[in-house]
CSV table of C-alpha atoms in Angstrom, one decimal:
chain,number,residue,atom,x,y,z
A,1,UNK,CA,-175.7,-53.6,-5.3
A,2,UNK,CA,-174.8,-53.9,-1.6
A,3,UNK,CA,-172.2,-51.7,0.5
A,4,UNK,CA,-171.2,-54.8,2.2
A,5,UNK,CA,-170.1,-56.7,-1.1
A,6,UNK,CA,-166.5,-56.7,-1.6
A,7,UNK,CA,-166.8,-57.3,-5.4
A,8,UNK,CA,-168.7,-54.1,-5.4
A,9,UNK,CA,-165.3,-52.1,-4.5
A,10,UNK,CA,-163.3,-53.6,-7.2
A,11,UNK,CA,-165.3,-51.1,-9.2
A,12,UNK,CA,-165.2,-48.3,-7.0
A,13,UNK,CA,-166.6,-47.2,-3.3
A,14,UNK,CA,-170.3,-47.4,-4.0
A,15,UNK,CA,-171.1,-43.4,-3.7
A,16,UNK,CA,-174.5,-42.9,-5.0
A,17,UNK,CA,-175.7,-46.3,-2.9
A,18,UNK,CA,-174.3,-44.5,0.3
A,19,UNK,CA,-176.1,-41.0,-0.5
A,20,UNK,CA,-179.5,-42.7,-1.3
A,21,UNK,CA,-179.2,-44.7,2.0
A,22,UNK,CA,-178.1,-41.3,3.9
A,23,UNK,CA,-180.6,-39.4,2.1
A,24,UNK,CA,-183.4,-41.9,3.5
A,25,UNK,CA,-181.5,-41.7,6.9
A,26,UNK,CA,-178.4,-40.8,9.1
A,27,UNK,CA,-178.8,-44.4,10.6
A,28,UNK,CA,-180.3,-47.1,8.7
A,29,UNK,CA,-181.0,-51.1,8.7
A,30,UNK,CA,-178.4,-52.5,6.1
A,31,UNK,CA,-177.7,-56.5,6.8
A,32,UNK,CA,-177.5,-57.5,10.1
A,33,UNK,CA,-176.3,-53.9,11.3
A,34,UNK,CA,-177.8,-50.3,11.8
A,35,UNK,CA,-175.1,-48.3,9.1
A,36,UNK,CA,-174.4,-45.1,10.7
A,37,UNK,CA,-174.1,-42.8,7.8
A,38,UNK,CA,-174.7,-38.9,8.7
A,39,UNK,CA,-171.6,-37.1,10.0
A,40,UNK,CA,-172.9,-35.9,13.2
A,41,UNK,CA,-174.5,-39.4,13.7
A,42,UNK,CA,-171.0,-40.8,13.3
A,43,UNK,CA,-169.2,-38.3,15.4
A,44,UNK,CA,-171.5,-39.2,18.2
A,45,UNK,CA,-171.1,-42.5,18.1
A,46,UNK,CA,-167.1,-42.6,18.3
A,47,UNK,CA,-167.3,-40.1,20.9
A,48,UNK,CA,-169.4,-42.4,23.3
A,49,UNK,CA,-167.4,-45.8,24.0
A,50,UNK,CA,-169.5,-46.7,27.1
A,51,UNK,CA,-173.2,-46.5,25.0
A,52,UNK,CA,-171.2,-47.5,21.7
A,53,UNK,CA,-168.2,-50.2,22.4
A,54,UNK,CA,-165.3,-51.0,20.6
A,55,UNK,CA,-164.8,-54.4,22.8
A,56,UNK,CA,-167.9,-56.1,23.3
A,57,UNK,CA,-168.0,-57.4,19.5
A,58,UNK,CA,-164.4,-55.5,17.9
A,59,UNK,CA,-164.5,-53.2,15.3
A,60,UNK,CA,-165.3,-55.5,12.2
A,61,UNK,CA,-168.8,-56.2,10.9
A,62,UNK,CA,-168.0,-59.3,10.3
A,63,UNK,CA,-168.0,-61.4,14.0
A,64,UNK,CA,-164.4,-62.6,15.7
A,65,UNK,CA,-163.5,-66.0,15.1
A,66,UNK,CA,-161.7,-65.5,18.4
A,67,UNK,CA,-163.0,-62.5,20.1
A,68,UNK,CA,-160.6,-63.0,22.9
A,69,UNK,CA,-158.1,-62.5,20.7
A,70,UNK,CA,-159.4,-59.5,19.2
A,71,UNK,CA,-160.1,-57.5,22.7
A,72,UNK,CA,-156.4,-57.8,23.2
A,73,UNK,CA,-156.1,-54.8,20.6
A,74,UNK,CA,-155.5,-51.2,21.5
A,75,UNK,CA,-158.1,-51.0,18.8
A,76,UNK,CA,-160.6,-53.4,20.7
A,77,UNK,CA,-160.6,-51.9,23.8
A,78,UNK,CA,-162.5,-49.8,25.9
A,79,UNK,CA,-161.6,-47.9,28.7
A,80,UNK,CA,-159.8,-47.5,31.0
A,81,UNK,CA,-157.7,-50.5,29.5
A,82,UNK,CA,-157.9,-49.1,26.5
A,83,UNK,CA,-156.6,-45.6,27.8
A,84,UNK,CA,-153.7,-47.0,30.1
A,85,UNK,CA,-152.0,-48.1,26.8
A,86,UNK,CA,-153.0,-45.0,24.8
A,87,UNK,CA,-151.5,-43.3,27.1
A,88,UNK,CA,-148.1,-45.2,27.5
A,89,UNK,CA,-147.9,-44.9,24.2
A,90,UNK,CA,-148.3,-41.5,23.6
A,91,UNK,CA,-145.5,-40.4,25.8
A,92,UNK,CA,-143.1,-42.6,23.7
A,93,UNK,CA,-144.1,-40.6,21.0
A,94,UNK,CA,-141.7,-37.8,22.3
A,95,UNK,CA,-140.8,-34.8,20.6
A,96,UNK,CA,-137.5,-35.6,19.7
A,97,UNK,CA,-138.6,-38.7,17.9
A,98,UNK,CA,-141.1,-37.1,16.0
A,99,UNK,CA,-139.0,-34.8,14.9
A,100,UNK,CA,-136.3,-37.2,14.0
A,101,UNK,CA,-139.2,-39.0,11.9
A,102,UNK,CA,-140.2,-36.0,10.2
A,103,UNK,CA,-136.9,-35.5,8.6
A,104,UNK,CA,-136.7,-38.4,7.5
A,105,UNK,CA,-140.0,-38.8,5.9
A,106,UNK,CA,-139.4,-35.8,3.8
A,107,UNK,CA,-136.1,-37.1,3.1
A,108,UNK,CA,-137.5,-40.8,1.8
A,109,UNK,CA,-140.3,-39.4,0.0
A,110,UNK,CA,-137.5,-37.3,-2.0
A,111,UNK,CA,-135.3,-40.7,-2.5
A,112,UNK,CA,-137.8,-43.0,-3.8
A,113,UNK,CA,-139.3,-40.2,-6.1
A,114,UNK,CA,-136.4,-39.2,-7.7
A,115,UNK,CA,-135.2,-43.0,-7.9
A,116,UNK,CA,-138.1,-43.1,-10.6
A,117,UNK,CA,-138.0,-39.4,-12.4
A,118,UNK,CA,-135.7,-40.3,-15.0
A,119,UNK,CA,-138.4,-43.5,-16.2
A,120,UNK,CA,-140.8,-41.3,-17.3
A,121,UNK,CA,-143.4,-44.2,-16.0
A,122,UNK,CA,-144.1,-45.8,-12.5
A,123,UNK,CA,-146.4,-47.8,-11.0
A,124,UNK,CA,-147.3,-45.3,-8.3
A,125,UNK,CA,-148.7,-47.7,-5.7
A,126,UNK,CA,-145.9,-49.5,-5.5
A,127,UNK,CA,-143.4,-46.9,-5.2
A,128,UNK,CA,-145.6,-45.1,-2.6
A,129,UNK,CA,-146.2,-48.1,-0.5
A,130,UNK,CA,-142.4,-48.0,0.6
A,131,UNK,CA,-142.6,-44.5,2.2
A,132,UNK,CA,-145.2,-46.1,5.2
A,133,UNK,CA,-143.1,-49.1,5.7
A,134,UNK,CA,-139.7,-47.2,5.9
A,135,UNK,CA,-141.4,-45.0,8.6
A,136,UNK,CA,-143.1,-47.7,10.5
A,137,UNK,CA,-139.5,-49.4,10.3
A,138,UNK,CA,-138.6,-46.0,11.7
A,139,UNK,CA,-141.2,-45.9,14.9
A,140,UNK,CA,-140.2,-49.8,15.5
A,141,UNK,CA,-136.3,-49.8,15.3
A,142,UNK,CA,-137.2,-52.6,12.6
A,143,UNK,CA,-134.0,-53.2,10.3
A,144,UNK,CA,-134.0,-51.8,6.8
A,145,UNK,CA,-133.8,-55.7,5.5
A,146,UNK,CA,-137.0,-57.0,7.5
A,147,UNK,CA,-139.5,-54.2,6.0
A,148,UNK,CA,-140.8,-55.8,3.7
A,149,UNK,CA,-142.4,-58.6,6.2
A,150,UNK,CA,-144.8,-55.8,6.9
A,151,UNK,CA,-146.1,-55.1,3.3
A,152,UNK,CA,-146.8,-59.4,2.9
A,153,UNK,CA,-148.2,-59.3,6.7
A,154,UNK,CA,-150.6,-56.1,6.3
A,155,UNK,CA,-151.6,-57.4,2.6
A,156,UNK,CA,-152.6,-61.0,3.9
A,157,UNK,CA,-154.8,-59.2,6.6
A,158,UNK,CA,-156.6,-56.1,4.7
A,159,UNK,CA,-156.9,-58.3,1.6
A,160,UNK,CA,-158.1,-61.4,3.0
A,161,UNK,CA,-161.2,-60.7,0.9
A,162,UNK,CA,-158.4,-60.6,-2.4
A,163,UNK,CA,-157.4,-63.7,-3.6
A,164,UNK,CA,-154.1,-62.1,-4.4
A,165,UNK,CA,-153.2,-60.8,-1.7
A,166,UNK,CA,-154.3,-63.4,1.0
A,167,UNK,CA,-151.0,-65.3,0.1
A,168,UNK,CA,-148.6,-62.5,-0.2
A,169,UNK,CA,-145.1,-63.8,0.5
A,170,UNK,CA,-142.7,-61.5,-1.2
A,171,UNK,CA,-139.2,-62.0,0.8
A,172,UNK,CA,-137.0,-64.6,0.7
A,173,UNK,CA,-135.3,-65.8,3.9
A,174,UNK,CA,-131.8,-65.0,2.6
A,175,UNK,CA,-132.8,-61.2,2.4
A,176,UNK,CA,-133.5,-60.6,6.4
A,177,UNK,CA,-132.2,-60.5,9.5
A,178,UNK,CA,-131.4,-63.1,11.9
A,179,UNK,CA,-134.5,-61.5,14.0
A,180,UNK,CA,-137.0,-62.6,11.1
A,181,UNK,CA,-135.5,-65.7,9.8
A,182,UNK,CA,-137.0,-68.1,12.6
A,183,UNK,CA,-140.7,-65.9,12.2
A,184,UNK,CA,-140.2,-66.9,8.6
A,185,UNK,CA,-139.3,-70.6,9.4
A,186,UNK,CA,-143.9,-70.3,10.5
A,187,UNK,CA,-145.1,-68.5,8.0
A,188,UNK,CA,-147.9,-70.0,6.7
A,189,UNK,CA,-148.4,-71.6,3.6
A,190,UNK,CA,-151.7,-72.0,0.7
A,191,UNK,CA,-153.6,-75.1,1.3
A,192,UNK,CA,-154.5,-77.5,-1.8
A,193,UNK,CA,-157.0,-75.6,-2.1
A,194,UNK,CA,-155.0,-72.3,-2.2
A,195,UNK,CA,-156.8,-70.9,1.2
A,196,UNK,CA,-154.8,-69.6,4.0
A,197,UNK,CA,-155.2,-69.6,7.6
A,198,UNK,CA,-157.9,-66.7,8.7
A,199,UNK,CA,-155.4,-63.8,9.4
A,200,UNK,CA,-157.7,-62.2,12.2
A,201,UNK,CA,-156.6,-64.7,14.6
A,202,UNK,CA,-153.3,-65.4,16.6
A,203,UNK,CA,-153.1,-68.9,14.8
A,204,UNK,CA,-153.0,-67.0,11.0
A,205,UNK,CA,-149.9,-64.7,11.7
A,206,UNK,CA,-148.0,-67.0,13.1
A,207,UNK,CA,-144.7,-65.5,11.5
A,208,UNK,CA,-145.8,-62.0,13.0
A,209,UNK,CA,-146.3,-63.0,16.1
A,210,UNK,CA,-142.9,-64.7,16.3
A,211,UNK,CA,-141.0,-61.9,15.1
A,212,UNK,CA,-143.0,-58.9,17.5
A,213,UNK,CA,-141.6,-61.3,20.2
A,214,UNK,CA,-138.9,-61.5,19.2
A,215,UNK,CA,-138.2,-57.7,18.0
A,216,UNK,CA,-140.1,-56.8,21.8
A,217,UNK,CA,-137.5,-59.2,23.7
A,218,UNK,CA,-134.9,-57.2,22.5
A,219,UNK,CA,-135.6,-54.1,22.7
A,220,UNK,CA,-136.5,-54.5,26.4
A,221,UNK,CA,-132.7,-55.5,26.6
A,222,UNK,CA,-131.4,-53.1,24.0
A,223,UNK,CA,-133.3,-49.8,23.8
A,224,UNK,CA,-132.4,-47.4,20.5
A,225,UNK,CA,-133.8,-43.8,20.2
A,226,UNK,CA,-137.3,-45.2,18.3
A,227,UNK,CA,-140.4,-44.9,19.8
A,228,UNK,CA,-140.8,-48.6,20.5
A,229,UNK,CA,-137.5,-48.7,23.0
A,230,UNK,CA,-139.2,-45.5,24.7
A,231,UNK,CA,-142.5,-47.6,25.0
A,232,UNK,CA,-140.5,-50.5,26.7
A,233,UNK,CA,-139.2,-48.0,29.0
A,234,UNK,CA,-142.3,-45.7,30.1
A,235,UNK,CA,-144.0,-46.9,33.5
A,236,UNK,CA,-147.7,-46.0,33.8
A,237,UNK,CA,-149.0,-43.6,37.0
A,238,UNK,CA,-150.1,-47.4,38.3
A,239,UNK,CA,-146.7,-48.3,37.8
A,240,UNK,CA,-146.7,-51.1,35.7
A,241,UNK,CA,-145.0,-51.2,32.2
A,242,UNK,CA,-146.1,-52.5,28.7
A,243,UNK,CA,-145.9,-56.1,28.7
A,244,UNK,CA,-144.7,-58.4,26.1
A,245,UNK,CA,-147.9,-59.9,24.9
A,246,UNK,CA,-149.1,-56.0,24.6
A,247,UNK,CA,-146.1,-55.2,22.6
A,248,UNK,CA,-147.1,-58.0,20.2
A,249,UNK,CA,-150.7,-56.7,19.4
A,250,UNK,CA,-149.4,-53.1,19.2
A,251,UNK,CA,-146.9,-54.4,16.5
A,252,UNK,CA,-149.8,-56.1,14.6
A,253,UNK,CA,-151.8,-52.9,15.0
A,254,UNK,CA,-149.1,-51.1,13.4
A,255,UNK,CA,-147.7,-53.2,11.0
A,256,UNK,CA,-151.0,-53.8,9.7
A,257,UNK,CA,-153.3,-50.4,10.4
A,258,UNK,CA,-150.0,-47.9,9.8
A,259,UNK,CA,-148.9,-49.5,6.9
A,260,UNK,CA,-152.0,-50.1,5.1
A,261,UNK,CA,-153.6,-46.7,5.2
A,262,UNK,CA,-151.1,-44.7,4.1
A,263,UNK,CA,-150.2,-47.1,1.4
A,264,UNK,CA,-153.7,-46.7,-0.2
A,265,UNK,CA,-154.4,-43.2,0.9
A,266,UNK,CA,-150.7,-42.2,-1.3
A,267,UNK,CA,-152.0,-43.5,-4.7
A,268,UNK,CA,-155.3,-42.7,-3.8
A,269,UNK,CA,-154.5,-38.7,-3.3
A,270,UNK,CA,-152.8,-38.8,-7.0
A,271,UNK,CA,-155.6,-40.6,-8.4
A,272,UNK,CA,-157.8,-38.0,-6.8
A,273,UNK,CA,-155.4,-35.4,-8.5
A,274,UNK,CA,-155.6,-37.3,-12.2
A,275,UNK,CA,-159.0,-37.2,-12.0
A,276,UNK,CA,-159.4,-33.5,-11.5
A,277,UNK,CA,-156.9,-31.9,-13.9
A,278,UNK,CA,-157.9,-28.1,-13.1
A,279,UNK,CA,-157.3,-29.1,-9.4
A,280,UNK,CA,-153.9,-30.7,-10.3
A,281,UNK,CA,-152.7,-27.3,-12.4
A,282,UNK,CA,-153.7,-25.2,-9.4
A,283,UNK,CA,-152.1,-27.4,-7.0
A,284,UNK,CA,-148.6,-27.1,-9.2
A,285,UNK,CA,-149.1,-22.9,-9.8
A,286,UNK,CA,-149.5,-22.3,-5.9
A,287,UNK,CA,-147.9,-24.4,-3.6
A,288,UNK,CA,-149.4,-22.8,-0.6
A,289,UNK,CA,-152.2,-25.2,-1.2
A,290,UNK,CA,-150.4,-28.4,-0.2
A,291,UNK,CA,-151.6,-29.0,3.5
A,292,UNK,CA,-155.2,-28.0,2.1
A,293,UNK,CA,-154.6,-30.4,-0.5
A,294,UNK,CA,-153.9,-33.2,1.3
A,295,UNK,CA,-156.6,-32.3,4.1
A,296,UNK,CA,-158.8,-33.1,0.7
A,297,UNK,CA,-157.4,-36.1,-0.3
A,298,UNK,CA,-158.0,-37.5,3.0
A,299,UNK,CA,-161.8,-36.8,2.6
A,300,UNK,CA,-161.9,-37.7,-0.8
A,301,UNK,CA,-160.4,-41.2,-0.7
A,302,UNK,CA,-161.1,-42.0,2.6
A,303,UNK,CA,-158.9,-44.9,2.5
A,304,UNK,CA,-160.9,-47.0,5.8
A,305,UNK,CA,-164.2,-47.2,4.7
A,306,UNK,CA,-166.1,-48.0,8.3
A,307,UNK,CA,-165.8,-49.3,11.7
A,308,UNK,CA,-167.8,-50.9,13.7
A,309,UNK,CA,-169.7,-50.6,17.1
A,310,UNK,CA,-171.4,-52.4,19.8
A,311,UNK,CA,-174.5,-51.1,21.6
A,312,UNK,CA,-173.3,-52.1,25.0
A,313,UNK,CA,-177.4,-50.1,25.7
A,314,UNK,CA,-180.6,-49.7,24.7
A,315,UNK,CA,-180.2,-46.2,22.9
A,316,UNK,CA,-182.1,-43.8,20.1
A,317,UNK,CA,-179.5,-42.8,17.7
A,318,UNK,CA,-181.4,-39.8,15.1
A,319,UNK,CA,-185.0,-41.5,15.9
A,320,UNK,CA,-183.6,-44.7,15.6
A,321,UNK,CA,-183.7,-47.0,18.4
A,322,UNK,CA,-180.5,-49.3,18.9
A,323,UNK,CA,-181.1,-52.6,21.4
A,324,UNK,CA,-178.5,-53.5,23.2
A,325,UNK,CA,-176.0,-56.3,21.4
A,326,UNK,CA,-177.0,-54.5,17.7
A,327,UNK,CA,-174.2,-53.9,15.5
A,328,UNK,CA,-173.7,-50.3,14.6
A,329,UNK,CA,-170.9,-49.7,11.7
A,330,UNK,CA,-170.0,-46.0,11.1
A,331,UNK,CA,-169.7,-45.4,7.4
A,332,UNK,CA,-166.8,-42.7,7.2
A,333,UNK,CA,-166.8,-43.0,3.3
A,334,UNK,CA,-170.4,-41.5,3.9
A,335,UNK,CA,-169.6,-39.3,6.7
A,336,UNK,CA,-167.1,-37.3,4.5
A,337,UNK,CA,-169.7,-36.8,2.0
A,338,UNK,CA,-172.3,-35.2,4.0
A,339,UNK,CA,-174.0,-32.7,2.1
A,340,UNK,CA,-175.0,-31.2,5.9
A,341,UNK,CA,-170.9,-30.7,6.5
A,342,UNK,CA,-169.2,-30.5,3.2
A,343,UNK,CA,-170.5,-28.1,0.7
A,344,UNK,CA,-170.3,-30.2,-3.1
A,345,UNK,CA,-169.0,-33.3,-1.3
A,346,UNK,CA,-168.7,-34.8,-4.7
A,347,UNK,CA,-166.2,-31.9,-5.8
A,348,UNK,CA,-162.6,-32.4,-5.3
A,349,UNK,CA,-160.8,-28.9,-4.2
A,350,UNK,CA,-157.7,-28.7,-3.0
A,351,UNK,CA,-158.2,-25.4,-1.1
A,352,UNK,CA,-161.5,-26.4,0.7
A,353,UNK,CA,-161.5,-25.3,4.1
A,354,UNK,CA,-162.9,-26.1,6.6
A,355,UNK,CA,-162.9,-29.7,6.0
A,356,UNK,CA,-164.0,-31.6,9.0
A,357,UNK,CA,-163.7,-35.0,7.8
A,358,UNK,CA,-163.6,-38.4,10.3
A,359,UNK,CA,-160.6,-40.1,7.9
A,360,UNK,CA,-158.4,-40.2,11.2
A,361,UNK,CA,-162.0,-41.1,13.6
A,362,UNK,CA,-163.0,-38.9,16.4
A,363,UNK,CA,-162.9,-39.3,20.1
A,364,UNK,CA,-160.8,-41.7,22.3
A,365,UNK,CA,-159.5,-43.7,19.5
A,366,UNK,CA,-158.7,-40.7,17.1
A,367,UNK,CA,-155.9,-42.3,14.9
A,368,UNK,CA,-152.6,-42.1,16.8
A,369,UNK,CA,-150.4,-41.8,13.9
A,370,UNK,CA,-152.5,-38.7,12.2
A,371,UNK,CA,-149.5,-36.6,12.7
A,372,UNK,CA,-147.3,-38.5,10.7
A,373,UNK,CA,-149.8,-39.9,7.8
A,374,UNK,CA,-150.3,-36.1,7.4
A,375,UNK,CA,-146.1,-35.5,7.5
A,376,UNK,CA,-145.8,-38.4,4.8
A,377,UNK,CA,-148.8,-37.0,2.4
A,378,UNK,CA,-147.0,-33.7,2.2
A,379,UNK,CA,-143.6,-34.8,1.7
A,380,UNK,CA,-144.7,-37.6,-1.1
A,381,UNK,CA,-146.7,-34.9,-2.9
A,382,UNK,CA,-144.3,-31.9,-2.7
A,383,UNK,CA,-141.5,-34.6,-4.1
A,384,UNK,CA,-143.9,-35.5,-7.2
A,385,UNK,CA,-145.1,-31.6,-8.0
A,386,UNK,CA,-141.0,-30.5,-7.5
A,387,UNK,CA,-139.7,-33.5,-9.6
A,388,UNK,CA,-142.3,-35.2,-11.8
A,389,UNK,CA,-144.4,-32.0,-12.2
A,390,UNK,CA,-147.5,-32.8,-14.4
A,391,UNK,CA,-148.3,-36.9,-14.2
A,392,UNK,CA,-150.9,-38.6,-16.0
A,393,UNK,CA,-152.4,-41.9,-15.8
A,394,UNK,CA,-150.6,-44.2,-18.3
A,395,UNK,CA,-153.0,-47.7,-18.0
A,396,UNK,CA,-156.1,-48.9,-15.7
A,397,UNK,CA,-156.2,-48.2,-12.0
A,398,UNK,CA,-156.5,-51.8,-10.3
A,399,UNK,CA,-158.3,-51.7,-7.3
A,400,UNK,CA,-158.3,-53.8,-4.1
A,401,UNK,CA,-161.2,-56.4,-3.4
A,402,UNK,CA,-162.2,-55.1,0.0
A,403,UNK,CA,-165.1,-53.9,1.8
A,404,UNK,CA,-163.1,-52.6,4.4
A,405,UNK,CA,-159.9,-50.7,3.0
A,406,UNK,CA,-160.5,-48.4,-0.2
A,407,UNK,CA,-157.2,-50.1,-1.8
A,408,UNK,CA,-155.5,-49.5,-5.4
A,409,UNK,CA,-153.0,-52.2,-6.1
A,410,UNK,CA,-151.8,-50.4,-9.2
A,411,UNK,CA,-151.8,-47.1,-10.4
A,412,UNK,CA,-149.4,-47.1,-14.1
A,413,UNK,CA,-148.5,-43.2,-14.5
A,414,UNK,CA,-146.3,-41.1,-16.9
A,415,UNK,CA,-145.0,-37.6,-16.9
A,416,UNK,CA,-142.2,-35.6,-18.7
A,417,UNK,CA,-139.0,-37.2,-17.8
């Protein structure tokens, strides 16, 4: 077995191979890359960007087919580039906005549970994968109609390693707007031999690309009350605004990073649940437990597995001594089950406190939308406790086959309708 094997994670995230690995080290030789796998050790890392860079080789193990490409993402970046945009982007996520969002999370997640309560059986990971894309349609000012684009766009990159998802095309052009219909005229098809275009560069998202460009041009010209019009707006302390070419990689980074997160980590909270039944009955008897709850499901699924790093130094990382050029990947799915942090990180407990886990990162490129991934957690799981009540599974969790993003594709569950 092998952490790096996607086939591996079709089974489930390789737990057991991660401990024995920690247990022989925080930071070990796996591959071509030094696995950083203690919590502290990972911590440290994320917290240094000038020993430990996000740009030099981008945050996949696997090397850029176009790294140019790739240090154009917020993601990518180092500073100070990478805080000038952080920062813009921050302020245009104003109070009024999020509060705006907030309501209507609570109010979606309540719609699109209760659209299923009198079935008495759902496929869970599809229902909860509309919740994310409604509020990143939310944060964009992208029409109800062109959603959708973002569930085939973040499937074709995150599941690149799937052979299902690699082609995802689920909308039709006669169900968007006029906005998307020329970025659908580019989308890419399968070749003969059913391979698409390598999604990780410019040249395989055409279709996205054309429609952030699109989407960017106009909202320069027609700001709304969403965060993305306030964006277009801010100027920086140097002055200078977000251009249009940054607009397009923040909407990939959205689309794609937004979506795809919370769409795992919403099925893979319940499964969590499912497979602790105690937990689940003390979840539904005290309420109060909720934010605890989801703090815990966060840890527990961990739905992005690692990132990496480049040693832009010679440095010693726990009596480990990292050239400069090496590849260093924090393992967060090993972080959050540090025996030295989490007491019986194998046990799921809703009420666990303090739980210090790395799910959102750590340092200057903590995750920007933990806020509302936390906002749509609680409101999805307080509308399944107050209408579903007791769910069950009802077939065969099918997981995503990903090294990268712990996915379910389907999750078939009953309950009392």
């Amino acid at each position: 077995m092998t952490i790096t094997d996607p086939d591996t994670y079709v089974r489930g995230v390789p737990y057991e191979e991660l401990a024995r690995l920690r247990r022989a080290g925080p930071v070990v030789r796996v591959d071509d890359f030094w696995a950083v796998l203690g919590h502290a050790e990972v911590r440290r890392v994320l917290r240094d960007p000038g020993v430990f860079s996000s740009q030099l080789g981008g945050t996949q193990i696997r090397d850029a087919a176009d790294l140019a490409y790739v240090r154009r993402m917020m993601l990518n970046m180092d500073p100070p580039e990478h805080g000038r945009l952080r920062g813009l982007l921050t302020k245009a996520f104003t109070p009024r906005a999020i509060a705006k969002l907030t309501s209507q999370i609570e109010s979606w997640a309540r719609d699109l549970v209760a659209e299923v309560a009198s079935d008495g059986r759902c496929d869970f990971a599809q229902v909860a994968a509309d919740l994310p894309l409604r509020t990143l349609a939310g944060v964009f000012g992208v029409p109800e109609e062109d959603r959708r684009l973002m569930y085939d766009w973040s499937n074709r990159v995150i599941g690149y390693q799937d052979a299902e998802y690699a082609v995802s095309s689920t909308v039709s052009v006669t169900e968007v707007s006029e906005l998307a219909r020329s970025a659908l005229a580019v989308r890419p098809a399968p070749g003969p031999d059913g391979s698409m275009p390598d999604p990780r560069t410019r040249a395989g998202m055409p279709d996205l690309y054309a429609y952030a460009n699109a989407l960017g041009e106009y909202k320069r010209a027609h700001p709304g009350d969403d965060v993305m019009s306030n964006l277009m707006r801010q100027v920086g302390d140097d002055g200078g605004r977000v251009s249009l070419a940054e607009f397009e990689n923040l909407f990939w980074l959205f689309s794609v990073a937004g979506n795809e997160t919370l769409r795992n980590g919403l099925p893979g909270g319940l499964l969590a649940l499912l497979s602790h039944p105690e937990q689940y009955r003390r979840l539904l008897d005290d309420r109060s437990l909720l934010p605890s709850a989801v703090e815990e499901m966060l840890r527990w699924w961990t739905p992005v597995m690692h990132f990496r790093r480049t040693a832009a130094s010679d440095v010693r990382l726990s009596d480990v001594d990292i050239r400069a050029g090496d590849k260093v990947v924090v393992w967060f799915s090993s972080a959050n089950r540090d025996p030295a942090v989490f007491p019986s990180p194998d046990s799921f407990d809703v009420g666990r406190t303090p739980n210090d886990h790395l799910t959102f990162g750590h340092g200057p490129h903590f995750c920007l939308g933990a806020h509302l991934a936390r906002v749509q957690l609680r409101a999805m799981f307080e509308a399944v406790l107050d209408l579903l009540g007791q769910v069950s599974l009802a077939g065969t969790p099918v997981r995503l086959r990903s090294n990268f993003q712990n996915g379910l594709k389907s999750l078939p569950v009953r309950w009392a309708a």
